[in-house]
Amino acid sequence: MEISSNGAETQPKFALPVDSEHKATEFRLFSVAAPHMRAFHLSWVSFFACFVSTFAAPPLLPIIRDNLNLTATDIGNAGIASVSGAVFARLAMGTACDLFGPRLASASLILLTAPVVFFTSIASSPVSFLLVRFFTGFSLATFVSTQFWMSSMFSAPVVGTANGVAGGWGNLGGGATQLIMPLVFGLIRDIGAVKFTAWRIAFFIPALFQTLSAFAILLFGQDLPDGNYKRLQKSGDKQKDKFSRVFYHGITNYRGWILALTYGYCFGVELTIDNIIAEYFYDRFNLKLHTAGIIAASFGLANIISRPGGGMLSDAMGKRFGMRGRLWTLWTVQTLGGVFCIILGQVGSLSASVAVMIIFSFFVQAACGLTFGVVPFVSRRSLGVISGMTGGGGNVGAVVTQLIFFKGSRYSKETGITLMGIMIICCSLPLFLIYFPQWGGMFCGPSSDKTATEEDYYMSEWSSNEKDKGLHEASLKFADNSRRERGRSVHSQTLPSNATPPANV
Amino acid sequence: MAAPALLLGFILVLACFSDTCFAIISFSSLQRTLVVTASHPQRPLKAGEDKITVTWGLNQSFPAGTDSAYKTIKVKLCYAPISQVDRAWRKTHDNLSKDKTCQFKIVKTPYTTTNHTSEWTIERDVPTATYFVRAYALDAQDQQVAYGQNTDAKKTTNLFEIQAITGRHVSLDVASVCFSAFSIVALMGFFFAEKRKGGKAQQ
């Protein structure tokens, strides 16, 4: 709990060491010091709550499907609906964070979707069930505000860890809910409620949790280390970029599209499994609801270390082998995830299924963490848009996968799982196409062209007009820092040559 | 070195076989020796309220001694084919340990040679669907040895509908609406408070 202040100015003291932007340079998990660690805990807990709500229905489906007279098609449609809302919500959330700050943006979304979770208790037909799952799914856009908030609060050396842990621990909600909901349901039923009423009462728990977490964000959180957006914009401390330019440079970067596709086959697969796995174990192995919930939960619970682990692995690979190392590791881990997915669909015994599922979960979730080890480098100006595209792509993957393999009765669940594994392997291949002129790609080294430097890459996002106005300064700083992505052996060679091409005056 | 491995292998193989030895009783191997009838009001029945009266007995056209192994009768409520469409969790399997057609127990009593009647109030967790009634005769090891049902072999006659309870209550509806309204109002309240504070320089 040392206080470290910048000697040059009389700054408010922070509990953690900070850099010149007042972003924390250390990540202390067990601290709740304002504003950095407090923001971390608020963001992961609220994201966790949204995951709990979005996936609260799947573990109780064996009860709900009888109460609402659902067919397998209805269930499949609702599952697809639950992850499709967030596709565009994630894109929109990036913009909202830019305009209003992550605190207001995320709290508003959470409080606007909480009523839908309450209304799940009064669903009475397949249509109403689909609608509540659709609108509840919008809350998964809090992923973007979580990552945005962490990037605003934590400096480069720890931002990967902060993002990975916040993202991973939020995703935990998808696993925890498979444990929580059957437990709550069981308690309420044992108190005396009938099955078809007990599940309805059970939904109040995630709804209340969500509401309370939003209140906590509004009461205890702040957007930036120095304060909230409104105040900083008034005092002129925050620059505003043009939305249209930011958007344009994001969507015209092909790497963003490739990552959106591949994220669809790690995170999208994770969402799909969250939706189908409890029912799969319940039906295939004739387990009790409670037991199926526990097994299904272990998939999502692996997030506690697997996603952060992926992020840390990406950082370690990046340090030694640069961007090429990050890409190779991402491809390898994600492809192995696909292999284990194929095996999961093939094994027929309960213990083997559980074991394979746990191994599969590690690889698939680590791939998510590894993806967001590459995303920050794709664009500096349009980081929000690229993150939103990738995040949204994850949900598109979940929608497409459930539509093709898990809707209705065309494929048995085990066949669907095997086919999904094959699709993971195929959709990870486009990673081979990602190429950074300054760092190379999976098969090609960096270009020997004189104009292939970090500065050239990041400056290409600014027009000469904008450069004249000096709007590109932050990107230049970032380009310099990103030279680490050349890898250790190359980096030490380039150090002596301090001739950073003067792209501007 | 080889002996323990062989022993383990032997045990594993035995385990596999023992599984097959005990479990597979197929429905098609059972004889339909029981006559089962179900009487109920001639309208969709309501779970939790209506009663079904089930009567079962041995079909007298079978030779005497057919029922020597019967120790218990288990009467179950079973899904008709129309309620199994697109619902793999209600699928009919010939292997009775995997069969999911009959998921609700009506009554389980010791077998008597005379006809037996039982009145059953439909439980409140029975879902909305079309049903028929089937009775299994069990032997001393609780294995199915014969059956009877109130419908024909194709399960098309004497089917009846049951309407489930909704599970909803007025108090739940009211609580949902109140809590939802509270969330929205609280959000607006926060925005309002932020706007007022926005005028001041201090956070």
XYZ file of C-alpha atoms in Angstrom:
708
model
C 0.000 0.000 0.000
C 2.819 2.413 -0.795
C 1.868 5.854 -1.921
C 3.701 6.895 -5.009
C 3.264 10.338 -6.476
C 4.844 11.987 -9.459
C 7.377 14.306 -7.966
C 6.832 17.059 -10.525
C 3.230 17.931 -9.669
C 1.038 17.927 -6.591
C -1.095 14.991 -7.659
C -3.758 13.175 -5.681
C -2.078 10.178 -4.126
C -2.859 6.747 -5.489
C -2.559 3.519 -3.581
C -0.784 1.867 -6.504
C 2.232 3.056 -8.470
C 1.090 4.879 -11.596
C 2.507 6.100 -14.873
C 2.239 9.545 -16.387
C -1.376 8.930 -17.420
C -2.120 7.811 -13.830
C -2.752 4.291 -15.066
C -1.627 1.709 -12.548
C 1.603 -0.080 -13.383
C 0.927 -2.877 -10.944
C -1.966 -5.237 -10.601
C -2.751 -6.174 -7.010
C -5.503 -8.715 -6.984
C -6.422 -8.527 -3.324
C -6.610 -4.776 -3.052
C -9.818 -2.765 -3.461
C -8.078 0.569 -3.501
C -9.807 3.287 -5.470
C -9.759 3.932 -8.316
C -7.822 1.197 -10.103
C -8.404 -2.034 -8.217
C -11.871 -0.934 -7.232
C -12.703 -0.492 -10.916
C -11.287 -3.957 -11.590
C -13.435 -5.629 -8.952
C -16.577 -3.694 -9.921
C -16.144 -4.553 -13.578
C -15.491 -8.273 -13.196
C -18.256 -8.766 -10.642
C -20.842 -6.982 -12.778
C -19.741 -8.858 -15.907
C -19.964 -12.075 -13.879
C -23.535 -11.146 -12.881
C -24.495 -10.622 -16.516
C -23.105 -14.021 -17.454
C -25.009 -15.625 -14.588
C -28.257 -14.093 -15.824
C -27.704 -14.888 -19.488
C -27.012 -18.561 -18.802
C -29.391 -19.032 -15.872
C -31.942 -20.853 -18.028
C -29.861 -23.728 -19.509
C -29.293 -25.685 -16.264
C -33.009 -25.470 -15.478
C -34.134 -26.395 -18.972
C -35.262 -29.905 -18.012
C -37.877 -28.220 -15.818
C -38.615 -25.210 -18.001
C -39.105 -27.305 -21.138
C -41.877 -29.234 -19.448
C -43.493 -26.146 -17.924
C -43.541 -24.124 -21.131
C -44.070 -27.123 -23.448
C -40.924 -26.423 -25.438
C -39.678 -28.579 -28.288
C -36.004 -29.121 -29.104
C -36.413 -26.513 -31.850
C -37.783 -23.951 -29.399
C -34.875 -24.580 -27.049
C -32.379 -24.245 -29.891
C -33.928 -20.992 -31.060
C -33.862 -19.524 -27.577
C -30.212 -20.508 -27.222
C -29.380 -18.760 -30.466
C -31.388 -15.717 -29.433
C -29.528 -15.497 -26.126
C -26.208 -14.877 -27.853
C -27.340 -12.964 -30.919
C -28.457 -9.804 -29.139
C -24.932 -9.079 -27.991
C -23.497 -9.111 -31.532
C -24.504 -5.549 -32.217
C -24.745 -4.560 -28.570
C -20.998 -5.159 -28.252
C -20.267 -2.895 -31.201
C -22.548 -0.217 -29.790
C -21.033 -0.519 -26.320
C -17.599 0.446 -27.637
C -19.065 3.667 -28.966
C -21.002 4.301 -25.778
C -17.861 3.901 -23.697
C -16.140 6.449 -25.883
C -18.946 8.928 -25.558
C -20.204 8.434 -22.000
C -17.530 6.498 -20.183
C -17.549 2.830 -19.149
C -19.176 3.533 -15.776
C -22.423 4.992 -17.094
C -22.474 2.828 -20.210
C -22.168 -0.478 -18.387
C -24.406 0.437 -15.444
C -27.134 1.634 -17.803
C -27.059 -1.537 -19.843
C -27.112 -3.696 -16.740
C -30.045 -1.835 -15.185
C -31.964 -1.865 -18.458
C -31.589 -5.621 -18.868
C -32.331 -6.489 -15.228
C -36.121 -6.115 -15.732
C -35.952 -8.744 -18.459
C -34.438 -11.205 -16.026
C -37.246 -10.436 -13.576
C -39.774 -11.009 -16.348
C -38.324 -14.458 -17.027
C -40.304 -15.493 -13.956
C -43.547 -14.822 -15.767
C -42.693 -16.389 -19.118
C -45.517 -18.661 -20.218
C -44.834 -19.834 -23.781
C -42.008 -20.664 -26.197
C -42.244 -17.162 -27.668
C -41.994 -15.338 -24.356
C -39.127 -17.626 -23.365
C -37.246 -16.739 -26.537
C -37.842 -13.040 -26.005
C -36.545 -12.990 -22.443
C -33.437 -14.940 -23.421
C -32.852 -12.585 -26.358
C -33.028 -9.391 -24.337
C -31.130 -10.797 -21.370
C -28.289 -11.642 -23.765
C -27.738 -7.960 -24.507
C -26.083 -7.676 -21.110
C -23.078 -9.631 -22.442
C -21.993 -6.407 -24.117
C -20.526 -5.500 -20.723
C -17.488 -7.440 -21.933
C -16.475 -4.460 -24.031
C -16.935 -1.972 -21.200
C -14.900 -4.267 -18.922
C -11.968 -4.394 -21.330
C -12.281 -0.671 -22.063
C -12.338 0.199 -18.368
C -9.295 -1.962 -17.658
C -7.421 -0.377 -20.559
C -8.235 3.038 -19.094
C -7.084 2.127 -15.612
C -4.033 -0.070 -16.207
C -0.823 0.634 -18.016
C 0.770 -1.458 -20.800
C 2.856 -3.885 -18.687
C -0.203 -5.075 -16.761
C -3.107 -4.278 -19.073
C -3.006 -7.771 -20.593
C -3.231 -9.384 -17.186
C -5.971 -6.983 -16.064
C -7.991 -7.633 -19.212
C -7.456 -11.376 -19.045
C -8.406 -11.736 -15.400
C -11.424 -9.410 -15.690
C -12.621 -11.196 -18.816
C -11.951 -14.655 -17.443
C -13.509 -14.090 -14.057
C -16.549 -12.554 -15.703
C -16.913 -15.581 -17.974
C -16.834 -17.660 -14.786
C -20.460 -16.617 -14.404
C -21.371 -18.971 -17.223
C -20.027 -21.830 -15.164
C -21.123 -20.662 -11.747
C -24.702 -20.298 -12.891
C -24.841 -24.025 -13.753
C -24.156 -24.650 -10.055
C -26.101 -21.777 -8.539
C -29.395 -22.177 -10.352
C -29.998 -25.892 -9.652
C -28.999 -25.248 -6.037
C -31.365 -22.305 -5.623
C -34.087 -24.230 -7.427
C -33.585 -27.228 -5.148
C -33.737 -25.085 -2.017
C -36.936 -23.362 -3.079
C -38.533 -26.643 -4.064
C -37.581 -28.246 -0.758
C -39.133 -25.336 1.114
C -42.384 -26.390 -0.456
C -42.863 -24.796 -3.842
C -43.948 -26.915 -6.761
C -41.313 -27.506 -9.487
C -43.032 -25.239 -11.999
C -43.090 -22.367 -9.500
C -39.705 -22.982 -7.919
C -37.741 -22.278 -11.092
C -39.585 -18.999 -11.525
C -38.719 -17.829 -8.020
C -35.121 -18.921 -8.599
C -34.703 -16.332 -11.349
C -35.037 -13.503 -8.849
C -31.574 -14.334 -7.556
C -29.593 -13.490 -10.716
C -31.854 -10.528 -11.363
C -31.227 -9.020 -7.938
C -27.508 -9.726 -8.150
C -27.373 -7.904 -11.479
C -29.263 -4.895 -10.131
C -27.070 -4.610 -7.059
C -23.855 -4.820 -9.072
C -25.033 -1.935 -11.263
C -25.736 0.154 -8.172
C -22.232 -0.610 -6.910
C -20.707 0.611 -10.188
C -22.656 3.834 -10.057
C -21.880 4.479 -6.415
C -18.261 3.401 -6.170
C -16.781 3.452 -9.661
C -15.184 6.123 -11.783
C -14.253 6.155 -15.461
C -10.635 7.248 -15.327
C -7.990 7.479 -12.629
C -8.563 11.221 -12.531
C -12.336 11.206 -12.439
C -15.425 10.767 -14.549
C -15.806 11.655 -18.226
C -18.235 14.537 -17.848
C -15.949 16.435 -15.548
C -12.805 15.754 -17.565
C -14.412 16.724 -20.850
C -15.560 19.985 -19.365
C -12.047 20.819 -18.219
C -10.624 19.886 -21.610
C -8.426 17.088 -20.305
C -9.924 14.542 -22.671
C -9.642 14.669 -26.440
C -12.458 13.605 -28.657
C -11.784 11.739 -31.886
C -14.155 11.607 -34.834
C -16.384 8.551 -34.682
C -16.574 8.161 -38.460
C -12.781 8.028 -38.895
C -12.325 5.665 -35.988
C -15.047 3.410 -37.348
C -13.625 3.490 -40.875
C -10.099 2.553 -39.836
C -11.463 -0.260 -37.711
C -13.626 -1.969 -40.272
C -11.147 -1.631 -43.139
C -8.460 -3.515 -41.227
C -8.660 -7.103 -42.488
C -6.967 -8.458 -39.387
C -9.947 -7.338 -37.326
C -12.230 -9.473 -39.502
C -9.975 -12.534 -39.277
C -9.822 -12.214 -35.494
C -13.597 -11.785 -35.382
C -13.940 -15.106 -37.214
C -11.418 -16.975 -35.079
C -12.812 -15.531 -31.839
C -16.148 -16.885 -32.982
C -14.546 -20.330 -32.731
C -13.132 -20.019 -29.276
C -15.458 -17.683 -27.407
C -18.414 -18.574 -29.613
C -17.805 -22.231 -28.834
C -17.614 -21.389 -25.138
C -21.024 -19.695 -25.294
C -22.483 -22.618 -27.240
C -21.240 -25.126 -24.701
C -22.662 -22.968 -21.870
C -26.039 -23.338 -23.573
C -26.039 -27.061 -24.323
C -23.767 -28.890 -21.952
C -26.055 -29.323 -18.918
C -28.863 -30.749 -21.013
C -26.307 -32.952 -22.841
C -25.095 -34.584 -19.633
C -28.594 -34.805 -18.167
C -30.043 -36.525 -21.208
C -27.133 -38.664 -22.398
C -26.005 -40.052 -19.065
C -29.298 -39.932 -17.162
C -27.907 -37.794 -14.382
C -29.781 -35.825 -11.769
C -30.311 -32.160 -12.560
C -27.983 -31.202 -9.745
C -25.181 -33.482 -10.958
C -25.501 -32.371 -14.576
C -25.263 -28.797 -13.324
C -22.047 -29.482 -11.421
C -20.394 -31.082 -14.426
C -21.539 -28.325 -16.737
C -20.268 -25.783 -14.248
C -16.759 -27.177 -14.312
C -16.540 -26.106 -17.943
C -17.148 -22.452 -17.180
C -15.251 -22.542 -13.905
C -12.033 -23.388 -15.713
C -12.103 -19.722 -16.738
C -10.661 -18.823 -13.381
C -7.213 -19.705 -14.688
C -7.543 -20.675 -18.326
C -8.375 -17.319 -19.877
C -5.935 -15.330 -17.720
C -3.432 -18.090 -18.457
C -3.944 -17.609 -22.169
C -3.314 -13.891 -21.809
C -0.152 -14.460 -19.786
C 1.061 -17.116 -22.243
C 0.547 -14.642 -25.068
C 2.595 -12.040 -23.220
C 5.359 -14.562 -22.528
C 5.454 -15.708 -26.159
C 5.377 -12.128 -27.327
C 8.343 -11.278 -25.147
C 10.462 -14.096 -26.584
C 9.229 -14.487 -30.125
C 7.288 -11.315 -30.765
C 4.003 -11.110 -32.606
C 4.816 -14.277 -34.584
C 5.016 -16.179 -31.318
C 1.632 -14.829 -30.234
C 0.041 -15.886 -33.514
C 1.545 -19.368 -33.554
C 0.518 -19.985 -29.951
C -2.998 -18.789 -30.631
C -3.355 -21.060 -33.641
C -1.892 -24.085 -31.854
C -4.000 -23.726 -28.721
C -7.212 -23.095 -30.627
C -6.638 -26.029 -32.986
C -5.971 -28.326 -30.059
C -9.251 -27.078 -28.610
C -10.915 -28.266 -31.790
C -9.267 -31.675 -31.524
C -10.516 -32.165 -27.977
C -13.965 -31.034 -29.022
C -14.066 -33.802 -31.627
C -12.998 -36.304 -28.978
C -15.668 -35.028 -26.574
C -18.398 -35.842 -29.064
C -16.993 -39.337 -29.560
C -16.504 -40.580 -25.990
C -19.406 -42.506 -24.575
C -18.616 -42.929 -20.914
C -19.374 -40.370 -18.253
C -15.931 -40.159 -16.663
C -14.156 -39.904 -20.012
C -16.595 -37.197 -21.102
C -15.958 -35.136 -18.016
C -12.191 -35.473 -18.328
C -12.159 -34.548 -22.012
C -14.517 -31.656 -21.394
C -12.213 -30.167 -18.779
C -9.164 -30.440 -21.040
C -11.193 -28.978 -23.899
C -12.304 -26.076 -21.711
C -8.712 -25.122 -20.890
C -7.721 -24.943 -24.533
C -10.782 -23.116 -25.751
C -10.703 -20.491 -23.013
C -6.937 -19.988 -23.230
C -7.476 -19.295 -26.932
C -9.849 -16.464 -25.906
C -7.150 -14.965 -23.722
C -4.571 -15.403 -26.484
C -6.814 -13.630 -28.979
C -6.893 -10.541 -26.812
C -3.118 -10.666 -26.657
C -3.128 -9.880 -30.397
C -6.116 -7.490 -30.573
C -4.457 -4.492 -28.847
C -1.832 -4.380 -31.618
C -4.114 -4.502 -34.620
C -5.008 -0.846 -34.344
C -4.255 1.948 -31.950
C -6.688 4.557 -33.162
C -9.572 2.149 -33.512
C -8.864 -0.172 -30.580
C -12.469 0.117 -29.398
C -13.902 -0.801 -32.783
C -11.521 -3.745 -33.269
C -12.322 -5.004 -29.756
C -16.022 -4.617 -30.468
C -15.697 -6.434 -33.820
C -13.780 -9.289 -32.265
C -16.156 -9.483 -29.318
C -19.167 -9.328 -31.603
C -17.586 -11.976 -33.837
C -17.472 -14.247 -30.830
C -21.220 -14.013 -30.509
C -21.746 -14.492 -34.245
C -19.774 -17.726 -33.963
C -22.092 -18.843 -31.178
C -25.182 -18.009 -33.242
C -23.941 -19.757 -36.388
C -22.752 -22.845 -34.528
C -26.015 -23.282 -32.658
C -28.018 -22.701 -35.848
C -26.140 -25.336 -37.810
C -25.533 -28.024 -35.221
C -27.791 -27.581 -32.206
C -31.176 -26.549 -33.459
C -34.007 -29.011 -33.571
C -33.394 -32.710 -33.868
C -31.290 -32.959 -37.015
C -28.064 -33.927 -35.248
C -27.799 -35.612 -31.914
C -25.941 -33.446 -29.431
C -22.852 -35.643 -29.551
C -22.678 -35.461 -33.342
C -23.121 -31.712 -33.131
C -20.199 -31.468 -30.718
C -17.916 -33.465 -33.013
C -18.868 -31.382 -36.033
C -18.284 -28.220 -34.019
C -14.762 -29.467 -33.297
C -14.092 -29.882 -36.995
C -15.402 -26.381 -37.616
C -13.075 -24.962 -34.928
C -10.071 -26.441 -36.714
C -11.173 -25.104 -40.101
C -12.014 -21.638 -38.840
C -8.668 -21.257 -37.080
C -6.774 -21.625 -40.352
C -7.322 -17.983 -41.435
C -4.827 -16.999 -38.713
C -2.184 -17.949 -41.258
C -3.260 -14.928 -43.269
C -2.556 -12.325 -40.586
C 0.529 -10.369 -41.551
C 2.092 -7.296 -39.964
C 4.701 -5.722 -42.242
C 6.848 -4.799 -39.267
C 6.637 -8.118 -37.436
C 5.695 -10.737 -40.015
C 3.031 -13.382 -39.923
C 2.921 -17.081 -39.142
C 4.805 -18.160 -42.249
C 6.529 -14.976 -43.367
C 9.078 -12.881 -41.572
C 8.879 -9.101 -41.344
C 9.162 -7.203 -44.569
C 12.622 -5.885 -45.318
C 10.997 -2.854 -46.853
C 12.267 0.398 -45.383
C 8.717 1.615 -44.843
C 7.725 -1.420 -42.810
C 8.092 -0.125 -39.279
C 5.775 0.148 -36.311
C 5.429 3.872 -36.899
C 4.439 3.386 -40.529
C 1.859 0.849 -39.552
C 0.179 2.946 -36.888
C 0.594 6.260 -38.709
C -1.250 4.841 -41.717
C -4.408 5.356 -39.657
C -3.980 9.129 -39.677
C -4.229 11.469 -42.649
C -1.605 14.155 -43.108
C -4.178 16.769 -42.105
C -4.727 15.035 -38.808
C -0.995 14.620 -38.312
C -0.528 18.335 -38.850
C -2.964 18.943 -36.037
C -0.939 16.607 -33.867
C -3.794 14.195 -33.215
C -1.554 11.176 -33.771
C 0.789 11.691 -30.827
C -0.623 8.885 -28.703
C -0.320 6.447 -31.601
C 3.326 7.406 -32.024
C 4.046 6.644 -28.384
C 2.251 3.348 -28.732
C 4.215 2.479 -31.893
C 7.446 3.008 -30.024
C 6.305 0.801 -27.149
C 5.127 -1.893 -29.503
C 8.609 -2.476 -30.834
C 8.759 -5.229 -28.210
C 6.610 -7.272 -30.571
C 9.617 -7.990 -32.728
C 10.701 -10.581 -30.228
C 13.778 -10.750 -28.032
C 16.538 -11.638 -30.508
C 15.439 -9.121 -33.107
C 14.627 -6.440 -30.570
C 18.126 -6.422 -29.145
C 19.463 -5.912 -32.667
C 17.258 -2.948 -33.434
C 17.989 -1.169 -30.168
C 21.253 0.504 -31.241
C 19.674 2.018 -34.342
C 17.802 4.848 -32.779
C 16.868 6.234 -36.145
C 13.101 6.287 -35.759
C 12.028 7.404 -39.199
C 10.767 10.943 -38.759
C 7.271 10.452 -40.145
C 6.286 13.875 -38.919
C 7.796 17.068 -37.729
C 4.709 -57.908 -14.446
C 2.298 -59.290 -16.975
C 0.073 -60.975 -14.420
C -1.356 -57.826 -12.742
C -1.995 -56.299 -16.155
C -3.737 -59.452 -17.293
C -5.783 -59.547 -14.122
C -6.803 -55.923 -14.575
C -7.718 -56.618 -18.163
C -9.749 -59.627 -17.139
C -11.635 -57.639 -14.506
C -12.342 -54.872 -17.003
C -13.677 -57.335 -19.534
C -15.825 -58.982 -16.896
C -17.131 -55.588 -15.869
C -18.191 -54.876 -19.423
C -19.945 -58.177 -19.741
C -21.624 -57.999 -16.377
C -23.102 -54.726 -17.513
C -24.623 -56.385 -20.530
C -25.729 -59.409 -18.524
C -27.964 -57.464 -16.199
C -29.294 -54.364 -17.857
C -30.864 -55.086 -21.199
C -34.517 -55.860 -20.941
C -36.143 -54.963 -24.193
C -39.731 -53.863 -24.455
C -40.331 -56.006 -27.505
C -39.489 -59.097 -25.442
C -42.311 -58.423 -22.993
C -45.651 -60.110 -23.386
C -48.778 -58.040 -23.241
C -50.592 -60.118 -20.653
C -52.276 -57.399 -18.642
C -55.491 -55.624 -19.451
C -55.406 -51.995 -18.415
C -58.178 -49.439 -18.562
C -58.152 -45.826 -17.482
C -61.257 -43.776 -16.843
C -61.332 -40.032 -16.472
C -63.501 -37.026 -17.325
C -63.871 -36.680 -21.106
C -62.110 -33.355 -21.495
C -58.512 -32.106 -21.100
C -57.537 -33.023 -17.568
C -56.024 -30.569 -15.131
C -52.841 -31.413 -13.273
C -53.252 -31.167 -9.543
C -57.038 -31.376 -9.712
C -58.431 -34.196 -11.841
C -58.294 -37.880 -11.028
C -57.665 -40.893 -13.226
C -59.024 -44.268 -12.199
C -56.847 -47.111 -13.453
C -57.932 -50.736 -13.476
C -55.646 -53.629 -14.340
C -55.756 -57.404 -14.284
C -54.433 -60.465 -16.031
C -55.877 -61.173 -19.453
C -57.849 -64.371 -18.833
C -57.174 -65.729 -22.317
C -53.594 -66.500 -21.254
C -52.918 -69.944 -19.721
C -52.905 -70.273 -15.964
C -49.480 -69.861 -14.445
C -48.475 -67.035 -16.808
C -48.395 -64.723 -13.822
C -46.386 -66.977 -11.532
C -43.371 -64.641 -11.642
C -45.317 -61.425 -11.118
C -44.634 -59.915 -7.726
C -45.370 -56.205 -8.190
C -47.314 -54.029 -10.555
C -46.015 -50.590 -11.481
C -48.491 -48.344 -13.272
C -47.062 -45.398 -15.169
C -48.212 -42.360 -17.104
C -46.640 -42.408 -20.561
C -46.229 -39.900 -23.389
C -48.180 -40.499 -26.580
C -46.194 -40.272 -29.842
C -47.521 -36.813 -30.643
C -45.934 -35.440 -27.462
C -42.602 -37.074 -28.278
C -42.071 -35.245 -31.571
C -38.911 -33.065 -31.536
C -38.365 -33.909 -27.873
C -35.484 -36.347 -27.579
C -35.821 -36.414 -23.782
C -39.117 -38.323 -24.144
C -37.882 -40.796 -26.754
C -39.007 -44.403 -26.869
C -36.186 -46.953 -26.708
C -36.601 -50.662 -26.923
C -33.990 -51.038 -24.177
C -36.119 -50.377 -21.122
C -33.253 -48.928 -19.094
C -32.927 -46.202 -21.723
C -36.601 -45.796 -22.478
C -38.013 -42.388 -21.593
C -41.611 -42.894 -22.651
C -43.068 -43.372 -19.195
C -41.751 -40.822 -16.752
C -44.465 -40.584 -14.092
C -45.368 -43.278 -11.592
C -49.034 -43.597 -10.853
C -48.903 -46.426 -8.373
C -46.734 -49.408 -7.414
C -48.452 -52.218 -5.532
C -47.983 -55.922 -4.938
C -49.523 -58.093 -7.616
C -52.908 -59.659 -6.946
C -54.579 -62.232 -9.139
C -57.884 -60.366 -9.031
C -58.494 -57.122 -10.870
C -57.209 -54.069 -9.077
C -58.407 -50.477 -9.234
C -56.564 -47.367 -8.157
C -57.532 -43.723 -8.193
C -54.769 -41.217 -8.803
C -54.818 -37.458 -8.575
C -52.658 -36.058 -11.324
C -49.556 -34.556 -9.734
C -48.789 -30.898 -10.159
C -45.473 -31.418 -11.939
C -47.004 -33.292 -14.881
C -46.434 -31.258 -18.062
C -48.993 -30.400 -20.742
C -49.070 -33.335 -23.173
C -51.052 -36.274 -24.508
C -50.753 -39.491 -22.518
C -51.711 -43.121 -22.110
C -51.381 -45.494 -19.179
C -49.118 -48.546 -19.036
C -48.679 -51.136 -16.326
C -45.518 -53.218 -15.955
C -45.461 -56.508 -14.084
C -42.236 -56.858 -12.123
C -40.648 -60.000 -10.764
C -38.928 -60.476 -7.432
C -35.763 -58.716 -8.741
C -37.825 -55.701 -9.829
C -37.269 -56.538 -13.509
C -40.059 -56.046 -16.010
C -41.552 -59.331 -17.221
C -44.849 -58.289 -18.778
C -46.951 -55.236 -19.480
C -50.345 -53.918 -20.395
C -51.566 -50.553 -21.606
C -54.861 -48.803 -22.128
C -54.075 -47.989 -25.774
C -53.326 -50.130 -28.834
C -49.896 -51.246 -30.035
C -49.517 -48.160 -32.206
C -50.535 -45.899 -29.315
C -53.347 -44.169 -31.161
C -56.498 -44.945 -29.162
C -57.723 -43.939 -25.727
C -55.209 -41.142 -25.400
C -56.007 -38.261 -23.117
C -54.685 -34.766 -22.636
C -53.435 -33.235 -19.438
C -53.055 -29.495 -18.912
C -50.192 -28.555 -16.630
C -50.309 -25.859 -14.001
C -48.646 -22.681 -15.174
C -46.550 -22.333 -12.047
C -47.252 -18.630 -12.081
C -48.720 -16.765 -9.163
C -50.080 -13.272 -8.866
C -47.542 -12.482 -6.155
C -44.702 -13.447 -8.495
C -46.075 -11.269 -11.269
C -46.404 -8.319 -8.918
C -42.896 -8.802 -7.523
C -41.419 -8.959 -11.043
C -43.095 -5.755 -12.092
C -42.165 -3.929 -8.905
C -38.505 -4.891 -8.970
C -38.235 -4.045 -12.661
C -39.794 -0.667 -12.162
C -37.440 -0.081 -9.253
C -34.380 -0.785 -11.448
C -35.481 1.670 -14.109
C -36.457 4.349 -11.635
C -33.166 3.933 -9.783
C -31.254 4.342 -13.055
C -33.103 7.513 -13.861
C -32.518 8.706 -10.331
C -28.769 8.199 -10.695
C -28.721 10.086 -14.017
C -30.625 12.922 -12.449
C -28.243 13.078 -9.509
C -25.243 13.021 -11.891
C -26.653 15.911 -13.866
C -27.093 17.955 -10.735
C -23.587 17.172 -9.551
C -22.224 17.925 -13.009
C -22.667 21.601 -12.342
C -20.202 21.456 -9.473
C -16.486 21.189 -10.195
C -15.748 18.709 -7.426
C -16.427 14.986 -7.843
